[in-house]
Amino acid sequence: MKQKGILVVVSGFSGAGKGTLMKRLLETYNERYSLSISATTRAPRAGEEHGREYFFLSKDQFQQMIREEALIEYACYVENYYGTPKSYVLEQMEAGRDVILEIEIQGALKVKERFPDTLLLFVTPPTAGELENRLRGRGTETEEVIHNRLKRAVEEAELMDQYDYILVNDDLDVCVQKMHELIQAQHLRTDGNRELIARIRRELRNL
Amino acid sequence: MKQKGILVVVSGFSGAGKGTLMKRLLETYNERYSLSISATTRAPRAGEEHGREYFFLSKDQFQQMIREEALIEYACYVENYYGTPKSYVLEQMEAGRDVILEIEIQGALKVKERFPDTLLLFVTPPTAGELENRLRGRGTETEEVIHNRLKRAVEEAELMDQYDYILVNDDLDVCVQKMHELIQAQHLRTDGNRELIARIRRELRNL
């Protein structure tokens, strides 16, 4: 019997390197993971593709998905909806693939409430100074944007202890490897192995 | 700040290959793990050494340890005491080493009750038939001993779902690797990283 996939939520400070980390994890272990693609009502930016970065929906389409309970979680930021379509996630898990959701803390906690077996991972740079360096190092953000991201990081840090595991992203390769091992270890959880246990009990009684 | 070690209890059916597994894990990752040595009042068998297989104690000595609460758990089997001395376990954990206890299910549950962060691992062969083959394959046990071990396995299987993780010992090398990754992943648990979280919060506020 093939084991079902695990639902994994990855969150972290803006500048923690989540994007690169996810990209590398999915490239390296392509056969194991599926990345969930969010739906949004915001307009696509240059270079963004429907079905790759996001599913770009109209407000009507999005509200219909809400009514049909077709979203695992959703939220409204700056007058735009963002949400996680349910069908893709459940399909992939059923097929034995671990599904990764890269979403914000509020969404993460909603997912955990609805699916208690979800694995919540929080990615952080080793120090706050390093976070600031990375944000500045991009060289593409205004001082105001950097300031806002750091202010937001202060708020996010207050909730990071709601996550199951904390991943320090110091060395990218090490962090990808740790994340992979951590997720795979969850497949050994007793809760996910009820059928194995039942089979061994039955076999032992029949020996 | 060095992180404290983790307490890991490994149990499993007689014949599951725990002994070889532990030996290999400790040889391969010698710098990370310490194996807890049990105390017992039973007589040493040929080749057994005090402080290697067991600490061999008199009944008086053992009862004194009970009175002084110097044991994490203890039990009485076939008129002999067996128990886990506390001081060594705590010292090693304090030094940042993960401590492995290879004990029976009843003891495992007592340890978990007393130290809720303990990681409980249950090792099983892939099938009950394989368990029987391994027990017979040793060629050293009487039919009665094999029968009793299998009977006991039936009882133990009823409690295996009390463990946190189930490790199927099919290929020894794979199983050692999985066990290592599983234990190391526990170091990323939020609960074990309170100081890291507090430091990052402090740093962020002071930026």
Short mmCIF file of C-alpha atoms in Angstrom, two decimals:
data_model
loop_
_atom_site.label_atom_id
_atom_site.label_comp_id
_atom_site.label_asym_id
_atom_site.label_seq_id
_atom_site.Cartn_x
_atom_site.Cartn_y
_atom_site.Cartn_z
CA MET A 1 0.00 0.00 0.00
CA LYS A 2 1.36 3.33 -1.02
CA GLN A 3 1.42 5.86 1.81
CA LYS A 4 -0.46 9.12 1.38
CA GLY A 5 1.53 12.31 0.93
CA ILE A 6 2.07 14.83 3.70
CA LEU A 7 0.91 18.43 3.70
CA VAL A 8 3.78 20.79 4.50
CA VAL A 9 3.44 24.51 5.09
CA VAL A 10 6.58 26.60 4.73
CA SER A 11 6.58 30.15 6.08
CA GLY A 12 9.31 32.55 7.07
CA PHE A 13 10.48 36.14 7.10
CA SER A 14 10.63 37.93 3.79
CA GLY A 15 14.34 37.66 3.00
CA ALA A 16 14.81 34.28 4.70
CA GLY A 17 15.45 32.67 1.33
CA LYS A 18 12.25 30.58 1.13
CA GLY A 19 11.92 31.01 -2.62
CA THR A 20 15.38 29.68 -3.48
CA LEU A 21 15.01 26.94 -0.90
CA MET A 22 11.70 25.72 -2.36
CA LYS A 23 13.06 25.88 -5.90
CA ARG A 24 16.10 23.81 -4.95
CA LEU A 25 14.06 21.27 -2.96
CA LEU A 26 11.67 20.73 -5.86
CA GLU A 27 14.47 20.46 -8.41
CA THR A 28 16.47 18.01 -6.28
CA TYR A 29 13.59 15.75 -5.21
CA ASN A 30 11.30 16.32 -8.12
CA GLU A 31 9.62 12.92 -7.79
CA ARG A 32 8.60 13.39 -4.16
CA TYR A 33 7.16 16.89 -3.90
CA SER A 34 4.44 19.00 -5.45
CA LEU A 35 4.26 22.72 -4.89
CA SER A 36 0.77 24.05 -4.35
CA ILE A 37 -0.02 27.06 -6.53
CA SER A 38 -2.11 29.76 -4.91
CA ALA A 39 -5.06 31.53 -6.48
CA THR A 40 -5.19 35.31 -6.39
CA THR A 41 -7.29 38.20 -7.65
CA ARG A 42 -4.32 40.53 -7.99
CA ALA A 43 -3.09 41.36 -11.49
CA PRO A 44 -0.17 39.33 -12.89
CA ARG A 45 3.21 41.13 -12.80
CA ALA A 46 5.59 41.12 -15.75
CA GLY A 47 6.85 37.59 -16.37
CA GLU A 48 4.24 35.89 -14.19
CA GLU A 49 2.23 33.11 -15.77
CA HIS A 50 -1.25 31.79 -14.96
CA GLY A 51 -0.80 28.36 -13.39
CA ARG A 52 2.90 28.86 -12.64
CA GLU A 53 3.28 31.68 -10.09
CA TYR A 54 -0.45 31.91 -9.37
CA PHE A 55 -3.85 31.07 -10.74
CA PHE A 56 -5.03 34.57 -11.64
CA LEU A 57 -8.77 34.79 -11.04
CA SER A 58 -11.43 37.46 -11.18
CA LYS A 59 -13.07 38.49 -7.93
CA ASP A 60 -16.22 36.66 -9.01
CA GLN A 61 -14.36 33.44 -9.71
CA PHE A 62 -12.57 33.66 -6.38
CA GLN A 63 -15.76 34.30 -4.43
CA GLN A 64 -17.37 31.35 -6.13
CA MET A 65 -14.50 29.13 -4.94
CA ILE A 66 -15.07 30.44 -1.41
CA ARG A 67 -18.78 29.59 -1.63
CA GLU A 68 -18.04 26.12 -2.98
CA GLU A 69 -15.50 25.50 -0.18
CA ALA A 70 -12.92 24.84 -2.85
CA LEU A 71 -10.15 26.58 -0.88
CA ILE A 72 -8.18 25.19 2.05
CA GLU A 73 -7.57 28.71 3.33
CA TYR A 74 -7.81 32.21 1.95
CA ALA A 75 -7.16 35.75 3.08
CA CYS A 76 -7.47 39.28 1.83
CA TYR A 77 -4.36 41.50 1.62
CA VAL A 78 -4.40 45.02 0.23
CA GLU A 79 -7.85 44.45 -1.31
CA ASN A 80 -6.81 41.29 -3.11
CA TYR A 81 -7.73 37.71 -2.31
CA TYR A 82 -5.12 34.98 -1.97
CA GLY A 83 -5.99 31.34 -1.34
CA THR A 84 -5.03 27.68 -1.67
CA PRO A 85 -7.19 25.61 -4.03
CA LYS A 86 -8.14 22.35 -2.35
CA SER A 87 -8.52 19.88 -5.21
CA TYR A 88 -4.90 19.96 -6.41
CA VAL A 89 -3.54 19.52 -2.88
CA LEU A 90 -5.77 16.55 -2.10
CA GLU A 91 -5.14 14.88 -5.47
CA GLN A 92 -1.38 15.10 -5.07
CA MET A 93 -1.46 13.79 -1.50
CA GLU A 94 -3.69 10.92 -2.57
CA ALA A 95 -1.08 10.07 -5.23
CA GLY A 96 1.54 9.80 -2.48
CA ARG A 97 3.30 13.10 -3.14
CA ASP A 98 4.16 15.50 -0.33
CA VAL A 99 2.56 18.86 -1.06
CA ILE A 100 4.29 22.09 -0.10
CA LEU A 101 2.37 25.29 0.58
CA GLU A 102 4.41 28.46 0.84
CA ILE A 103 2.02 30.75 2.69
CA GLU A 104 1.86 33.39 5.40
CA ILE A 105 1.51 32.66 9.09
CA GLN A 106 -2.23 33.38 9.36
CA GLY A 107 -2.95 30.99 6.50
CA ALA A 108 -0.58 28.41 7.96
CA LEU A 109 -2.45 28.35 11.25
CA LYS A 110 -5.79 28.01 9.47
CA VAL A 111 -4.48 25.03 7.47
CA LYS A 112 -3.21 23.37 10.66
CA GLU A 113 -6.59 23.86 12.30
CA ARG A 114 -8.35 22.19 9.42
CA PHE A 115 -5.71 19.50 8.78
CA PRO A 116 -4.01 18.81 12.12
CA ASP A 117 -1.44 16.46 10.54
CA THR A 118 0.02 19.36 8.55
CA LEU A 119 3.71 19.92 9.14
CA LEU A 120 4.44 23.60 9.83
CA LEU A 121 7.99 24.72 9.03
CA PHE A 122 9.34 28.17 9.72
CA VAL A 123 12.46 29.33 7.86
CA THR A 124 14.71 31.96 9.39
CA PRO A 125 18.17 33.33 8.66
CA PRO A 126 20.65 32.68 11.49
CA THR A 127 20.40 36.25 12.82
CA ALA A 128 18.25 39.35 12.36
CA GLY A 129 21.33 41.21 11.09
CA GLU A 130 21.68 38.62 8.35
CA LEU A 131 18.01 39.13 7.45
CA GLU A 132 18.62 42.85 7.08
CA ASN A 133 21.74 42.23 4.98
CA ARG A 134 19.84 39.96 2.64
CA LEU A 135 17.00 42.45 2.21
CA ARG A 136 19.47 45.26 1.48
CA GLY A 137 21.71 43.01 -0.60
CA ARG A 138 18.97 42.55 -3.17
CA GLY A 139 19.56 46.17 -4.08
CA THR A 140 16.10 46.35 -5.60
CA GLU A 141 14.03 47.56 -2.65
CA THR A 142 13.49 51.07 -1.38
CA GLU A 143 14.38 51.95 2.19
CA GLU A 144 10.66 52.10 2.97
CA VAL A 145 10.04 48.59 1.68
CA ILE A 146 12.97 47.24 3.71
CA HIS A 147 11.71 49.05 6.79
CA ASN A 148 8.21 47.59 6.34
CA ARG A 149 9.53 44.07 5.86
CA LEU A 150 11.60 44.27 9.02
CA LYS A 151 8.62 45.66 10.94
CA ARG A 152 6.56 42.78 9.67
CA ALA A 153 9.32 40.33 10.67
CA VAL A 154 9.00 41.57 14.26
CA GLU A 155 5.29 40.67 14.18
CA GLU A 156 5.90 37.32 12.48
CA ALA A 157 8.57 36.41 15.03
CA GLU A 158 5.88 36.64 17.71
CA LEU A 159 4.06 33.73 16.06
CA MET A 160 6.98 31.59 14.92
CA ASP A 161 6.68 29.38 17.98
CA GLN A 162 3.31 28.15 16.65
CA TYR A 163 5.25 26.19 14.03
CA ASP A 164 6.36 22.58 14.51
CA TYR A 165 9.94 23.01 13.37
CA ILE A 166 12.37 25.89 12.87
CA LEU A 167 14.81 25.70 9.96
CA VAL A 168 17.81 28.00 10.06
CA ASN A 169 18.75 28.85 6.49
CA ASP A 170 22.46 29.51 6.80
CA ASP A 171 23.90 27.31 4.07
CA LEU A 172 21.39 26.66 1.28
CA ASP A 173 22.46 23.08 0.49
CA VAL A 174 22.46 22.07 4.13
CA CYS A 175 19.05 23.65 4.64
CA VAL A 176 17.52 21.89 1.61
CA GLN A 177 18.87 18.58 2.86
CA LYS A 178 17.55 19.15 6.38
CA MET A 179 14.14 20.13 5.09
CA HIS A 180 13.98 17.00 2.97
CA GLU A 181 15.03 14.71 5.83
CA LEU A 182 12.61 16.38 8.18
CA ILE A 183 9.67 15.93 5.84
CA GLN A 184 10.59 12.34 5.00
CA ALA A 185 10.94 11.49 8.70
CA GLN A 186 7.27 12.43 9.11
CA HIS A 187 6.34 9.46 6.96
CA LEU A 188 7.53 7.26 9.83
CA ARG A 189 5.04 8.77 12.28
CA THR A 190 2.87 6.18 13.97
CA ASP A 191 -0.27 8.06 12.95
CA GLY A 192 0.59 7.66 9.28
CA ASN A 193 1.30 3.95 9.65
CA ARG A 194 -1.96 2.59 11.05
CA GLU A 195 -2.30 0.13 8.18
CA LEU A 196 1.21 -1.23 8.62
CA ILE A 197 0.56 -1.72 12.34
CA ALA A 198 -2.79 -3.42 11.70
CA ARG A 199 -1.19 -5.75 9.16
CA ILE A 200 1.66 -6.78 11.47
CA ARG A 201 -0.77 -7.43 14.33
CA ARG A 202 -2.88 -9.60 12.06
CA GLU A 203 0.12 -11.51 10.72
CA LEU A 204 1.49 -12.13 14.20
CA ARG A 205 -1.81 -13.55 15.42
CA ASN A 206 -1.97 -15.85 12.39
CA LEU A 207 1.55 -17.25 12.66
CA MET B 1 24.67 28.10 22.74
CA LYS B 2 24.95 24.36 22.36
CA GLN B 3 21.62 22.59 22.17
CA LYS B 4 20.83 19.95 24.77
CA GLY B 5 20.75 16.33 23.66
CA ILE B 6 17.55 14.42 23.04
CA LEU B 7 16.38 11.34 24.91
CA VAL B 8 15.50 8.53 22.52
CA VAL B 9 13.89 5.25 23.50
CA VAL B 10 14.24 2.38 21.06
CA SER B 11 12.04 -0.69 21.50
CA GLY B 12 10.93 -3.45 19.20
CA PHE B 13 10.16 -7.13 18.86
CA SER B 14 12.85 -9.58 19.88
CA GLY B 15 14.31 -10.47 16.48
CA ALA B 16 13.70 -7.06 14.92
CA GLY B 17 17.43 -6.44 14.78
CA LYS B 18 17.61 -3.66 17.38
CA GLY B 19 20.98 -4.76 18.69
CA THR B 20 22.76 -4.63 15.32
CA LEU B 21 20.97 -1.39 14.47
CA MET B 22 22.10 0.32 17.68
CA LYS B 23 25.64 -0.94 17.27
CA ARG B 24 25.84 0.38 13.72
CA LEU B 25 24.27 3.73 14.63
CA LEU B 26 26.75 4.27 17.46
CA GLU B 27 29.72 3.24 15.35
CA THR B 28 28.70 5.46 12.43
CA TYR B 29 27.78 8.57 14.42
CA ASN B 30 30.00 8.01 17.41
CA GLU B 31 30.29 11.74 18.19
CA ARG B 32 26.54 12.32 18.41
CA TYR B 33 25.10 9.49 20.47
CA SER B 34 25.53 7.90 23.86
CA LEU B 35 23.99 4.58 24.69
CA SER B 36 22.50 4.39 28.14
CA ILE B 37 23.63 1.32 30.07
CA SER B 38 21.01 -0.33 32.26
CA ALA B 39 21.52 -1.52 35.79
CA THR B 40 20.40 -5.04 36.72
CA THR B 41 20.48 -7.45 39.61
CA ARG B 42 20.71 -10.52 37.39
CA ALA B 43 24.04 -12.38 37.24
CA PRO B 44 26.41 -11.55 34.37
CA ARG B 45 26.44 -14.10 31.54
CA ALA B 46 29.66 -15.37 29.96
CA GLY B 47 31.41 -12.52 28.15
CA GLU B 48 29.31 -9.76 29.75
CA GLU B 49 31.20 -6.94 31.44
CA HIS B 50 30.17 -4.60 34.24
CA GLY B 51 29.66 -1.13 32.70
CA ARG B 52 29.45 -2.45 29.12
CA GLU B 53 26.37 -4.68 28.77
CA TYR B 54 24.97 -3.74 32.21
CA PHE B 55 25.89 -2.33 35.56
CA PHE B 56 25.62 -5.49 37.65
CA LEU B 57 24.36 -4.58 41.09
CA SER B 58 23.29 -6.41 44.23
CA LYS B 59 19.64 -6.26 45.21
CA ASP B 60 20.59 -3.94 48.08
CA GLN B 61 22.42 -1.55 45.79
CA PHE B 62 19.52 -1.52 43.35
CA GLN B 63 16.95 -0.88 46.06
CA GLN B 64 19.05 1.98 47.36
CA MET B 65 19.01 3.55 43.87
CA ILE B 66 15.22 3.23 43.86
CA ARG B 67 15.01 4.96 47.24
CA GLU B 68 17.33 7.75 46.11
CA GLU B 69 15.28 8.24 42.92
CA ALA B 70 18.45 7.62 40.94
CA LEU B 71 16.61 5.65 38.24
CA ILE B 72 14.56 7.05 35.37
CA GLU B 73 12.53 3.86 35.25
CA TYR B 74 12.86 0.33 36.57
CA ALA B 75 10.99 -2.92 36.45
CA CYS B 76 11.19 -6.43 37.79
CA TYR B 77 11.34 -9.41 35.37
CA VAL B 78 11.71 -13.00 36.50
CA GLU B 79 12.72 -11.86 40.01
CA ASN B 80 15.45 -9.54 38.79
CA TYR B 81 15.47 -5.76 38.70
CA TYR B 82 16.32 -3.81 35.55
CA GLY B 83 16.53 -0.02 35.43
CA THR B 84 17.99 3.09 33.80
CA PRO B 85 20.39 5.11 35.97
CA LYS B 86 19.49 8.78 35.76
CA SER B 87 22.80 10.59 36.27
CA TYR B 88 24.53 9.31 33.13
CA VAL B 89 21.55 10.09 30.92
CA LEU B 90 21.21 13.66 32.21
CA GLU B 91 24.96 14.34 32.04
CA GLN B 92 25.19 13.22 28.43
CA MET B 93 22.12 15.22 27.39
CA GLU B 94 23.53 18.30 29.12
CA ALA B 95 26.74 17.80 27.10
CA GLY B 96 24.64 17.95 23.91
CA ARG B 97 24.71 14.25 23.10
CA ASP B 98 21.56 12.35 22.16
CA VAL B 99 21.07 9.47 24.56
CA ILE B 100 19.61 6.19 23.41
CA LEU B 101 17.78 3.84 25.74
CA GLU B 102 17.06 0.37 24.45
CA ILE B 103 14.28 -0.75 26.75
CA GLU B 104 10.98 -2.61 26.86
CA ILE B 105 7.61 -1.06 26.14
CA GLN B 106 6.51 -0.68 29.77
CA GLY B 107 9.73 1.15 30.62
CA ALA B 108 9.44 3.27 27.47
CA LEU B 109 5.99 4.52 28.46
CA LYS B 110 7.20 5.35 31.98
CA VAL B 111 10.11 7.38 30.56
CA LYS B 112 7.75 9.28 28.26
CA GLU B 113 5.46 10.07 31.16
CA ARG B 114 8.34 11.49 33.15
CA PHE B 115 10.12 13.19 30.22
CA PRO B 116 7.43 14.09 27.66
CA ASP B 117 10.01 15.27 25.10
CA THR B 118 11.38 11.73 24.80
CA LEU B 119 11.32 10.35 21.29
CA LEU B 120 9.81 6.84 21.24
CA LEU B 121 10.91 4.67 18.31
CA PHE B 122 9.59 1.21 17.60
CA VAL B 123 11.59 -1.10 15.33
CA THR B 124 9.83 -3.85 13.41
CA PRO B 125 10.78 -6.22 10.60
CA PRO B 126 8.70 -5.66 7.44
CA THR B 127 6.46 -8.67 8.14
CA ALA B 128 5.71 -11.10 10.95
CA GLY B 129 6.93 -13.94 8.71
CA GLU B 130 10.28 -12.19 8.47
CA LEU B 131 10.37 -11.90 12.27
CA GLU B 132 9.82 -15.64 12.59
CA ASN B 133 12.52 -16.33 9.98
CA ARG B 134 15.02 -14.19 11.84
CA LEU B 135 14.27 -15.88 15.17
CA ARG B 136 14.61 -19.34 13.60
CA GLY B 137 17.60 -18.26 11.50
CA ARG B 138 19.69 -17.67 14.60
CA GLY B 139 19.64 -21.44 15.01
CA THR B 140 20.45 -21.07 18.69
CA GLU B 141 16.98 -20.99 20.22
CA THR B 142 14.76 -23.87 21.20
CA GLU B 143 11.28 -24.15 19.71
CA GLU B 144 9.87 -23.13 23.07
CA VAL B 145 11.92 -19.93 23.21
CA ILE B 146 10.86 -19.01 19.68
CA HIS B 147 7.24 -19.70 20.52
CA ASN B 148 7.45 -17.50 23.63
CA ARG B 149 9.08 -14.63 21.75
CA LEU B 150 6.38 -14.70 19.09
CA LYS B 151 3.69 -14.82 21.76
CA ARG B 152 5.29 -11.82 23.40
CA ALA B 153 5.48 -10.02 20.02
CA VAL B 154 1.69 -10.36 19.75
CA GLU B 155 1.36 -8.55 23.09
CA GLU B 156 3.95 -5.91 22.19
CA ALA B 157 2.25 -5.21 18.87
CA GLU B 158 -0.83 -4.14 20.83
CA LEU B 159 1.19 -1.26 22.31
CA MET B 160 3.35 -0.28 19.35
CA ASP B 161 0.97 2.54 18.44
CA GLN B 162 1.96 4.30 21.67
CA TYR B 163 5.31 5.10 20.02
CA ASP B 164 6.00 8.29 18.08
CA TYR B 165 7.61 6.68 15.06
CA ILE B 166 7.73 3.22 13.49
CA LEU B 167 10.97 2.13 11.82
CA VAL B 168 10.79 -0.81 9.46
CA ASN B 169 14.12 -2.63 9.60
CA ASP B 170 14.31 -4.16 6.16
CA ASP B 171 17.74 -3.05 4.95
CA LEU B 172 20.11 -2.38 7.86
CA ASP B 173 21.99 0.53 6.25
CA VAL B 174 18.80 2.27 5.17
CA CYS B 175 17.30 1.81 8.62
CA VAL B 176 20.37 3.22 10.41
CA GLN B 177 20.31 6.23 8.12
CA LYS B 178 16.59 6.80 8.66
CA MET B 179 16.95 6.51 12.40
CA HIS B 180 19.76 9.04 12.39
CA GLU B 181 17.84 11.53 10.22
CA LEU B 182 14.74 11.10 12.32
CA ILE B 183 16.57 11.81 15.56
CA GLN B 184 18.48 14.76 14.12
CA ALA B 185 15.27 16.26 12.73
CA GLN B 186 13.97 16.43 16.31
CA HIS B 187 16.64 19.01 17.06
CA LEU B 188 14.71 21.37 14.80
CA ARG B 189 11.55 21.12 16.90
CA THR B 190 10.26 24.50 18.02
CA ASP B 191 10.18 23.33 21.63
CA GLY B 192 13.93 22.69 21.60
CA ASN B 193 14.68 26.07 20.04
CA ARG B 194 13.13 28.50 22.52
CA GLU B 195 16.46 30.30 23.00
CA LEU B 196 17.02 30.75 19.28
CA ILE B 197 13.51 32.19 18.91
CA ALA B 198 13.99 34.53 21.88
CA ARG B 199 17.30 35.74 20.47
CA ILE B 200 15.88 36.45 17.00
CA ARG B 201 12.91 38.31 18.49
CA ARG B 202 15.28 40.43 20.57
CA GLU B 203 17.58 41.14 17.63
CA LEU B 204 14.68 42.11 15.38
CA ARG B 205 13.31 44.57 17.92
CA ASN B 206 16.77 46.12 18.28
CA LEU B 207 17.49 46.56 14.58
#
